[in-house]
Coordinates of C-alpha atoms and ligand atoms in Angstrom, one line a residue:
X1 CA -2.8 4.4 36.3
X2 CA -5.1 2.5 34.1
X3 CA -3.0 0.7 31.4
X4 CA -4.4 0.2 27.9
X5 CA -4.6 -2.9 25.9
X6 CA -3.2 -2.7 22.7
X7 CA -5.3 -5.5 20.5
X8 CA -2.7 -8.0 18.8
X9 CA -5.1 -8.0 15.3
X10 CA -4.7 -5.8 12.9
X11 CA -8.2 -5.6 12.6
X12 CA -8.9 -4.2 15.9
X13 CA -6.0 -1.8 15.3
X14 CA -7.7 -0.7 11.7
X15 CA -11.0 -0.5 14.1
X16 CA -9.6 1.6 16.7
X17 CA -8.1 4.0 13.8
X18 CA -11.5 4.0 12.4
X19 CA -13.2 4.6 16.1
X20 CA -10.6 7.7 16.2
X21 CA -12.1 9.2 13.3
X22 CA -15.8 8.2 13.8
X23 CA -14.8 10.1 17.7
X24 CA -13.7 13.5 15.8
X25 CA -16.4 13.3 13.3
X26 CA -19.1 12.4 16.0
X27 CA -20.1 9.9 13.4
X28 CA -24.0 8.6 14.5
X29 CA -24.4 4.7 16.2
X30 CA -25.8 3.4 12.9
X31 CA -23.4 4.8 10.7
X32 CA -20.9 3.9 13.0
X33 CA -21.3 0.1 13.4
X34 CA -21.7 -0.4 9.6
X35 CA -18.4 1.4 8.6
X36 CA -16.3 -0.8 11.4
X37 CA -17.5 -4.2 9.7
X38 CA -16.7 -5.3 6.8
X39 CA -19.7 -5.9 3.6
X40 CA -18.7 -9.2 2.5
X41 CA -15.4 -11.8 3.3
X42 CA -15.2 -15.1 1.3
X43 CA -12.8 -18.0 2.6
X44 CA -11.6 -20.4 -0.4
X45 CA -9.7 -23.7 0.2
X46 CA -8.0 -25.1 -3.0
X47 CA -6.3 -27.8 -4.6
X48 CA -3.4 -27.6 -6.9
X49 CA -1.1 -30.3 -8.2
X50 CA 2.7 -29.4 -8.0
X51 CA 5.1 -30.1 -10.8
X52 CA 6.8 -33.3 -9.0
X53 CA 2.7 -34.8 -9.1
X54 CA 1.8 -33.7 -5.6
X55 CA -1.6 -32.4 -4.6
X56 CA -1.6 -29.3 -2.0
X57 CA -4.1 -27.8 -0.7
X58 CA -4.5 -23.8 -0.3
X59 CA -6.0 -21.3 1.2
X60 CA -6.9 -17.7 0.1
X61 CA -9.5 -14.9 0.6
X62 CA -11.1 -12.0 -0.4
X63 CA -13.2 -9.6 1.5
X64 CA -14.6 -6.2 0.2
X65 CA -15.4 -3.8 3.2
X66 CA -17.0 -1.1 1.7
X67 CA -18.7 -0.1 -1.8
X68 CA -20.9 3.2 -1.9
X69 CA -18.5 5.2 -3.3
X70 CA -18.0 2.8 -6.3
X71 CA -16.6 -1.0 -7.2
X72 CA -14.2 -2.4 -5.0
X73 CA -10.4 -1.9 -4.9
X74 CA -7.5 -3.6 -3.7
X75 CA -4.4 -5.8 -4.1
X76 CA -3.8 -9.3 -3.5
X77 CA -1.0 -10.7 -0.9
X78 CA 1.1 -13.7 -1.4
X79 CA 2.6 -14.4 2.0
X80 CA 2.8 -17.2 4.9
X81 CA 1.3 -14.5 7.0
X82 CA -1.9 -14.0 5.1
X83 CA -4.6 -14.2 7.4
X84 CA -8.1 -13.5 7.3
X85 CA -7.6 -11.0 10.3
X86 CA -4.8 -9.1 7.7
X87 CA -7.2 -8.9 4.7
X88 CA -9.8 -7.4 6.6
X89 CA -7.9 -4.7 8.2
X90 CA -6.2 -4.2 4.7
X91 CA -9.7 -4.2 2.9
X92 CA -10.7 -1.5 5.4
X93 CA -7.6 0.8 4.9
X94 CA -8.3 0.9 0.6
X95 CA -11.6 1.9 1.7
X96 CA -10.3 5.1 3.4
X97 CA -7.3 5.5 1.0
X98 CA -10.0 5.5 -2.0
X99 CA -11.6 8.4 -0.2
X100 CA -9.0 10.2 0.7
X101 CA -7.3 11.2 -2.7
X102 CA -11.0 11.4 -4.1
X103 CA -11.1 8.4 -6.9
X104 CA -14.7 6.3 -7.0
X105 CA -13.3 3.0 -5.4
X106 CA -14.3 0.9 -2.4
X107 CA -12.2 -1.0 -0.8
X108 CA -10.5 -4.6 -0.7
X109 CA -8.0 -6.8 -0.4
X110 CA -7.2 -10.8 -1.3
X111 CA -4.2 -13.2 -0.3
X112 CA -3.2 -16.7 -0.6
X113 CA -1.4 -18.1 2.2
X114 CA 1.8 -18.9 0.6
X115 CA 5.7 -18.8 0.2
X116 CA 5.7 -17.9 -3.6
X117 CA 9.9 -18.1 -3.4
X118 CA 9.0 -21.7 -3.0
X119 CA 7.2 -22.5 -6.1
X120 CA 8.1 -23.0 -9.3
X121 CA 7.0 -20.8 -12.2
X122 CA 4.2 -22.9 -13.4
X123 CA 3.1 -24.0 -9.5
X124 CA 2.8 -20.1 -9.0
X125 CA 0.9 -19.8 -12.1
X126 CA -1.5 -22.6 -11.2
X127 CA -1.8 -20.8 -8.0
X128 CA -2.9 -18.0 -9.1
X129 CA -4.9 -18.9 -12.3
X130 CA -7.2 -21.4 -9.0
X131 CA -7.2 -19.2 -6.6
X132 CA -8.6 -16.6 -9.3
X133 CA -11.6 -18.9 -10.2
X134 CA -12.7 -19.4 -6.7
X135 CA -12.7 -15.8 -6.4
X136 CA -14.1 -15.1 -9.9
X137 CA -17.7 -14.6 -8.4
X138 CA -16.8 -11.7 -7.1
X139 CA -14.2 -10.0 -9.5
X140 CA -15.6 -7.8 -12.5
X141 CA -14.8 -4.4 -14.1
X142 CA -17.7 -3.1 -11.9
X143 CA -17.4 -5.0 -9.2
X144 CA -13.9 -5.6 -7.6
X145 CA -10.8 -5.0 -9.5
X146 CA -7.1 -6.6 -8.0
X147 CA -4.1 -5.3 -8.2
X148 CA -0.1 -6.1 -6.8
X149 CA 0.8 -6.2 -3.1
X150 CA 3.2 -8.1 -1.8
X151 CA 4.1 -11.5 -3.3
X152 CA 2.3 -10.8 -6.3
X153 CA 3.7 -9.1 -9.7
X154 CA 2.2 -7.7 -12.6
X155 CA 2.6 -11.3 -14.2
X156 CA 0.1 -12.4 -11.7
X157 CA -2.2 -9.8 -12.8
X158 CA -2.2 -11.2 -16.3
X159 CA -2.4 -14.3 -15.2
X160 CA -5.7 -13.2 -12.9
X161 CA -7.0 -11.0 -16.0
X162 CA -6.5 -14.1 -18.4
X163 CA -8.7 -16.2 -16.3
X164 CA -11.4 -13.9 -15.6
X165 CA -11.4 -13.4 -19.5
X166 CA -11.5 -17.5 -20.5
X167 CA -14.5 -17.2 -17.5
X168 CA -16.3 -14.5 -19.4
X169 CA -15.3 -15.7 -22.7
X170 CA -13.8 -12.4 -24.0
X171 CA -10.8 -10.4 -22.8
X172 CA -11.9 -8.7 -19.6
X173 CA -8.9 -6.7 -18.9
X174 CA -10.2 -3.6 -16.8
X175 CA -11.2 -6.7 -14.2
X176 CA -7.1 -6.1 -13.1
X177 CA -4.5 -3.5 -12.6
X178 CA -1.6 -3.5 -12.4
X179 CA -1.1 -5.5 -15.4
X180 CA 2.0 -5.7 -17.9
X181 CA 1.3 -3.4 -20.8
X182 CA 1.5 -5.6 -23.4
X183 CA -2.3 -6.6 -22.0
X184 CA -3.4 -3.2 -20.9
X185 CA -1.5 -1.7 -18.8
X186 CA -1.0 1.4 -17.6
X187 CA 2.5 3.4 -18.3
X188 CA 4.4 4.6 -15.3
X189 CA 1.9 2.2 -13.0
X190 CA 4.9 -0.1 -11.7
X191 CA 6.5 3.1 -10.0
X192 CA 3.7 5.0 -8.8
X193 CA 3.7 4.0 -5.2
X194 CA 7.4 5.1 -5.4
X195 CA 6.5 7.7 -7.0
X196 CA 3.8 8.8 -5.2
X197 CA 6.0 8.4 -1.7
X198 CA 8.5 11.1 -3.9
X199 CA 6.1 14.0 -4.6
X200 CA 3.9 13.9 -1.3
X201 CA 7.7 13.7 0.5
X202 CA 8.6 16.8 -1.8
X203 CA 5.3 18.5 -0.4
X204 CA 6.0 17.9 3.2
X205 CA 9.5 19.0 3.1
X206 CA 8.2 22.7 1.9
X207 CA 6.1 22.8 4.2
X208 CA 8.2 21.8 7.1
X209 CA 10.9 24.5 5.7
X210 CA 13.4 21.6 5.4
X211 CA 14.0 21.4 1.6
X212 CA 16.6 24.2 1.6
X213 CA 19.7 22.0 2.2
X214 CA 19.7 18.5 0.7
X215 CA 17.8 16.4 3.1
X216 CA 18.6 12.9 3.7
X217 CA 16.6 9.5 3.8
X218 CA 16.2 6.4 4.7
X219 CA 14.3 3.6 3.1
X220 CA 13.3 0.1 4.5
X221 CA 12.3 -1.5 1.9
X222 CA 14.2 -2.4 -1.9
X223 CA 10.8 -3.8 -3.5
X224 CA 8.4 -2.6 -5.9
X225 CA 7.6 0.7 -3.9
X226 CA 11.2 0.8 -2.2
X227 CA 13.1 0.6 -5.1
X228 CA 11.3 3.4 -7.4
X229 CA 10.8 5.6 -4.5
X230 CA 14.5 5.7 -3.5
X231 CA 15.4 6.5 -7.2
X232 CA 13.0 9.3 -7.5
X233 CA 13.9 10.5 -4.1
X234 CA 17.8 10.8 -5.7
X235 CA 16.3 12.1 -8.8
X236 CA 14.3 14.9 -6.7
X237 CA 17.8 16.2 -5.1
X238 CA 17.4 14.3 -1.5
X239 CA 20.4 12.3 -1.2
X240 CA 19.7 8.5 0.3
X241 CA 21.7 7.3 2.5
X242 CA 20.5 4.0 3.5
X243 CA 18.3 1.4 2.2
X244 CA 17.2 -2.2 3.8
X245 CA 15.5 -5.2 3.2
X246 CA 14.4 -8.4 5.1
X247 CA 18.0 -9.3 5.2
X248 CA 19.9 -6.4 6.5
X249 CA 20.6 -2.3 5.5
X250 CA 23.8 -0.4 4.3
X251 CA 24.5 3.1 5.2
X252 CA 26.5 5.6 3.5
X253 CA 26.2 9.8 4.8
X254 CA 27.9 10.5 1.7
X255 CA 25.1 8.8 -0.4
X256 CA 24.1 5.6 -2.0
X257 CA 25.2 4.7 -5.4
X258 CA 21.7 3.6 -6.2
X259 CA 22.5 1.9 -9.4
X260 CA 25.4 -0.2 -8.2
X261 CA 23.6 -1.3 -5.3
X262 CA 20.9 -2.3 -7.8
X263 CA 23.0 -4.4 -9.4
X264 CA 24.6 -5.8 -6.1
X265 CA 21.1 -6.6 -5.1
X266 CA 20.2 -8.7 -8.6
X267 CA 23.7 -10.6 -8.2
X268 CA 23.6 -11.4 -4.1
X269 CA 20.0 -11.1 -3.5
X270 CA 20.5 -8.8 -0.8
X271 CA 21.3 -5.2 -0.2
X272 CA 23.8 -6.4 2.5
X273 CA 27.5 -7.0 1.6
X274 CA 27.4 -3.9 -0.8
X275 CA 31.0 -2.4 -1.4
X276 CA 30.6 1.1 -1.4
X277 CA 28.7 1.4 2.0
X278 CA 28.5 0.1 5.8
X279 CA 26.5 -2.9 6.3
X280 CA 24.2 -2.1 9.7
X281 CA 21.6 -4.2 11.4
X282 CA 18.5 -3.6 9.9
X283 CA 16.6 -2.2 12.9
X284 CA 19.7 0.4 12.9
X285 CA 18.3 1.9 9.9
X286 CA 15.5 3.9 12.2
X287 CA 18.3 5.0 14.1
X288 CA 19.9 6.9 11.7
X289 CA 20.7 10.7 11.9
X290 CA 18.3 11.4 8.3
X291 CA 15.8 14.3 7.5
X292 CA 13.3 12.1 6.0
X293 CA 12.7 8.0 6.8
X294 CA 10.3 5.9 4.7
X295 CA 9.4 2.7 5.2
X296 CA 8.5 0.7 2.7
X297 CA 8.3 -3.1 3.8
X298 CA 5.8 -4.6 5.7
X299 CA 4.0 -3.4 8.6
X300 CA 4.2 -3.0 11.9
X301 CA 8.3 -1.9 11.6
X302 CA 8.0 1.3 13.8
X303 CA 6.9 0.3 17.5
X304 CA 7.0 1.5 20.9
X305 CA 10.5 -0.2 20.7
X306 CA 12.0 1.6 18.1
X307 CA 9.8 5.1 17.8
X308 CA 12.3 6.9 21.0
X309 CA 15.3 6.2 18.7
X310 CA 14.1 7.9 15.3
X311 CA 15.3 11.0 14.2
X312 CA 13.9 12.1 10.9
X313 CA 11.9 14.8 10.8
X314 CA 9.2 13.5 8.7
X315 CA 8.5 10.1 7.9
X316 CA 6.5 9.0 5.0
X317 CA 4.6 5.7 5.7
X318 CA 5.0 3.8 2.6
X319 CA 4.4 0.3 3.3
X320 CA 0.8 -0.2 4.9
X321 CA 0.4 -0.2 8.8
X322 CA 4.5 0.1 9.4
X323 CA 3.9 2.5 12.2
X324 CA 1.7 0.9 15.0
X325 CA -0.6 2.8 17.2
X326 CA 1.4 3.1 20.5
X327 CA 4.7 4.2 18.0
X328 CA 2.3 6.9 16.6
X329 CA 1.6 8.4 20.0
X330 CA 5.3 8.8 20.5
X331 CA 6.1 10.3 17.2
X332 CA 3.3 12.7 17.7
X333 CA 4.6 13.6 21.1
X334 CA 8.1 14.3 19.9
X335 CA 7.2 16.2 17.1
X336 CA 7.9 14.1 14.2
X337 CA 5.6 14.8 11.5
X338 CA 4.1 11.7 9.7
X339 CA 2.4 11.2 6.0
X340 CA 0.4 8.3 7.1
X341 CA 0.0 5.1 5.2
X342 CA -3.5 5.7 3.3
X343 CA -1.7 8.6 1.9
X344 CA 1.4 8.1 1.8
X345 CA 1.1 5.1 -1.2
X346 CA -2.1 5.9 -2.7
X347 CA 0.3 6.5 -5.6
X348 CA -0.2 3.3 -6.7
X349 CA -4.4 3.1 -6.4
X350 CA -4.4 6.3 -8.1
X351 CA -2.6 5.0 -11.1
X352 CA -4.2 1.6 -11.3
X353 CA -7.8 4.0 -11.2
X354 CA -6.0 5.9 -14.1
X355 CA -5.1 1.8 -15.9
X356 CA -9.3 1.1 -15.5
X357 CA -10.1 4.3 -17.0
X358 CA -7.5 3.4 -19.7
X359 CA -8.7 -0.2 -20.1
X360 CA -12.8 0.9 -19.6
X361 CA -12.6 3.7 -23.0
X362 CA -9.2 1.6 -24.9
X363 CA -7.7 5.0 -25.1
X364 CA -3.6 5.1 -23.4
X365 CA -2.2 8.0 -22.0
X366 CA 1.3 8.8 -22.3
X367 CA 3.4 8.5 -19.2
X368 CA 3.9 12.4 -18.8
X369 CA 0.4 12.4 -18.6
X370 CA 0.0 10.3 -16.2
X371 CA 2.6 11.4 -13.9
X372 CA 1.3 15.2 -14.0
X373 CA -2.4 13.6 -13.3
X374 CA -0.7 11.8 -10.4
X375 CA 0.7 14.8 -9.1
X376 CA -2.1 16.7 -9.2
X377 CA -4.8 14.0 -7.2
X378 CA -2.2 13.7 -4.4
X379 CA -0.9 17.0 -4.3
X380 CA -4.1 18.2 -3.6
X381 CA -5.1 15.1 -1.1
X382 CA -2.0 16.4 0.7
X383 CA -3.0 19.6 1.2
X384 CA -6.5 18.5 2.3
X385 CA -5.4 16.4 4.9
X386 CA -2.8 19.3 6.2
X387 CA -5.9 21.5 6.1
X388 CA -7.8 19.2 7.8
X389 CA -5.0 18.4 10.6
X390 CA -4.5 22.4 11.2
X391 CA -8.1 22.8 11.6
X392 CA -8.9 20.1 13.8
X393 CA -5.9 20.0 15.6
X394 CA -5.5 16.5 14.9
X395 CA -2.1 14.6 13.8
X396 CA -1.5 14.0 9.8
X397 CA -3.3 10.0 10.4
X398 CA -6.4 11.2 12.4
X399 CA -6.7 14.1 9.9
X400 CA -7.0 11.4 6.9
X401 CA -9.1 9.1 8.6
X402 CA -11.5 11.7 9.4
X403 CA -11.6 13.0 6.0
X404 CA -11.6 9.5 4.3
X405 CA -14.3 8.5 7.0
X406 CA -16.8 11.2 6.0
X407 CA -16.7 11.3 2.0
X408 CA -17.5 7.2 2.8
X409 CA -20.4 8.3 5.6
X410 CA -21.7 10.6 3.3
X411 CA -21.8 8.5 0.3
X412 CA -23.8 5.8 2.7
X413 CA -26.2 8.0 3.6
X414 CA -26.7 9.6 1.3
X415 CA -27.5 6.4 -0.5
X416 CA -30.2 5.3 2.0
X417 CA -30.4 1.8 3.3
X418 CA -31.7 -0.7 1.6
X419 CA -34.7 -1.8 1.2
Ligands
NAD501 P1 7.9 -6.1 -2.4 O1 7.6 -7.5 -2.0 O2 8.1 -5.7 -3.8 O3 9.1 -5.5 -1.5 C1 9.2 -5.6 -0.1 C2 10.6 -5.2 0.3 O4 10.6 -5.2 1.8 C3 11.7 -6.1 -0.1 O5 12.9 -5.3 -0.3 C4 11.9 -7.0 1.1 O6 13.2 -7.5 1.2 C5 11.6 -6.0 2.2 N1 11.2 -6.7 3.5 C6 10.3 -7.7 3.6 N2 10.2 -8.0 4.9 C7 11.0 -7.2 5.6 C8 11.4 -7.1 7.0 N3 10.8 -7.8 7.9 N4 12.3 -6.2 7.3 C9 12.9 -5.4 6.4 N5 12.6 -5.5 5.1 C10 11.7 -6.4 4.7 O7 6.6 -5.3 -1.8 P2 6.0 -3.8 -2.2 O8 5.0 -4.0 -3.3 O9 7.2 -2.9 -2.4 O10 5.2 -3.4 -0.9 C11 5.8 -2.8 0.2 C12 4.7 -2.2 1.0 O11 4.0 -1.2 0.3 C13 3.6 -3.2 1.5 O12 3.1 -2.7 2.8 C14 2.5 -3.0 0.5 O13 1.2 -3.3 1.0 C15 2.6 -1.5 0.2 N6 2.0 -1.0 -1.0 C16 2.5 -1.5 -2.2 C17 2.0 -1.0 -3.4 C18 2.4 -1.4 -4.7 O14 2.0 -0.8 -5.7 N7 3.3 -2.4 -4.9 C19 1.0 0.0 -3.3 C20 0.6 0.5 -2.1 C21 1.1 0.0 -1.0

């Protein structure tokens, strides 16, 4: 039996999604080969001096993969893991997530490679505020616009959007999402990938016929899309049994008390070691007997290794890339139903779209209204991707990719090439 390389790079794997897509679509050669490259990647090696006098120096990126359907889109990483190889396959992904729920991005993505637990404030700041201007020639309003990912806080984004603005010598501030909104931003922005995570959850559950009793969850993952998605998850009547981080999980069947272990988490630094549950390893967590499992950490959680062992009924892909490809064709084959990672937290795209807007006419919308907007963009994603899977008789990811992939294949041809 022929066995078949899996590639190690997560560009490859974001590739081979693609190819998947391009496969059901029957996507033509020339089309093809531009949409599996990325438009533009910039490298940028930096000095900054640290507070005891120090000089280090830094590395960070930014790459833009694709922008007919409008300006570019996409977060920006702090982590020792940052690669090139990483931003590229993340670039590609905002690309497709753009499409998916319909709003006029492209896609991108930016890091630094860096700890940021191991700087001080004003090292971080000076971080940030460098790496910012080396970027600068490709940030704007109308051309790429940054947001939060991992490592990086809506502090940053000020801190982005203040440089950008002493660059163009006025306040720029639809150059960032994400931001604090004290400088323009958006309500309810900080818990929209949770958020988001809650309602397409919500959806899937109907459909599945498995919101009758009161479904349980697990989430892997206590951050910024973790943490607001398990208390919505509560809030929406699933009861959430278990939550992780990089340390360990606890587990109670009876439910979490979600505040308490809030406030165990700001006073340990850690969900482990919480009174009024069962610590477990933190690979136990996708064990667990639960309706419903989201992760929400970092990717490439849900392997070959693991994938046998799970036994939710639905998982919603919250963090990007947490289930690999070879997990995937196990989940599919045992029936688990997955809301994959493009859609799953395009909550939080979707509301840093509705901060530009915002920022572009100075005119805020009240939270309500943006939650009910919210709602209704993904909703009816959701539904197009179901529609998409039944008809094609594809699984939930393919079904995305191929509707993502040919809204961004008709926007490129339809603009012609150039000259
Ligand atoms: P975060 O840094 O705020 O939180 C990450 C959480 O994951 C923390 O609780 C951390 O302890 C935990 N974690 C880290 N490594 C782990 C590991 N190896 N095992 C178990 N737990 C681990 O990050 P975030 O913003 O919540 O992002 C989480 C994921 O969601 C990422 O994949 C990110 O790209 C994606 N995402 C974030 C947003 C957003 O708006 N923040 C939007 C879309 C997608």
């Amino acid at each position: 039996m022929a066995v078949e390389l899996q590639p190690r790079s997560a560009f490859a794997i974001a590739q081979r999604r693609f190819d998947a897509a391009a496969d059901v679509l029957g996507l033509p050669d020339d089309t093809r080969r531009l949409l599996r490259e990325v438009k533009r990647e910039l490298t940028v090696h930096f000095p900054v001096r640290h507070d005891d006098g120090s000089v280090h120096l830094y590395t960070g990126f930014r790459v833009q993969h694709n922008i007919n359907r409008g300006p570019a889109k996409g977060g920006i990483r702090y982590s020792p893991d940052v690669t090139l190889d990483l931003i590229k396959a993340l670039a590609m992904s905002m690309t497709w997530k753009c499409a998916v729920v319909g709003i006029p991005y492209g896609g991108a993505k930016g890091g630094v490679v860096v700890d940021p637990r191991r700087l001080s404030r004003s090292e971080l700041e000076h971080v940030t505020r460098r790496y910012a201007t080396e970027i600068a020639l490709l940030i704007g309003p109308e051309k790429d616009i940054p947001a939060p990912d991992l490592g990086t806080t809506p502090e940053v984004m000020a801190w982005i959007m203040d440089t950008i603005s002493m660059h163009a010598g006025h306040s720029v501030t639809a150059s960032v999402t994400g931001k604090p909104v004290e400088v323009g931003g958006s309500e309810g922005r900080q818990e929209a990938a949770g958020r988001g995570v809650t309602y397409l959850t919500v959806e899937a559950l109907k459909y599945l016929n498995l919101g009758e009793e009161t479904p349980t969850v697990a989430i892997q993952g206590f951050g910024k899309v973790g943490l607001p998605a398990a208390r919505l998850l509560h809030r929406a009547g699933l009861r959430v049994v278990a939550v992780g981080d990089s340390k360990g999980a606890v587990y109670n069947p009876d439910g979490l008390d979600l505040e308490a272990l809030e406030e165990h988490r700001k006073v340990r630094g850690e969900v482990s070691g919480f009174k009024k549950a069962e610590d477990i390893a933190g690979q136990e967590l996708f064990g667990l007997p639960v309706t419903v499992l989201v992760p929400a950490a970092v990717e490439g959680q849900i392997t070959e290794h693991n994938a046998p062992r799970i036994r939710a009924r639905l998982i919603t892909e919250a963090a990007n890339a947490a289930i690999d490809p070879q997990a995937d064709a196990i989940l599919n084959e045992r029936g688990v139903f997955v809301v994959p990672d493009i859609l799953a937290n395009a909550g939080g795209v979707i509301v840093s779209y509705f901060e530009w807007v915002q920022d572009l006419q100075a005119f805020f919308w009240e939270e309500e209204e943006i939650n009910t907007k919210l709602h209704h963009v993904i909703t009816r994603a959701f539904y197009e991707v179901l529609h998409t899977s039944v008809n094609r008789q594809v699984d939930m990811r393919t079904a995305a990719y191929v509707l993502a992939v040919q809204r961004v294949a008709n926007a490129t041809t339809v603009r012609g090439i150039y000259p």
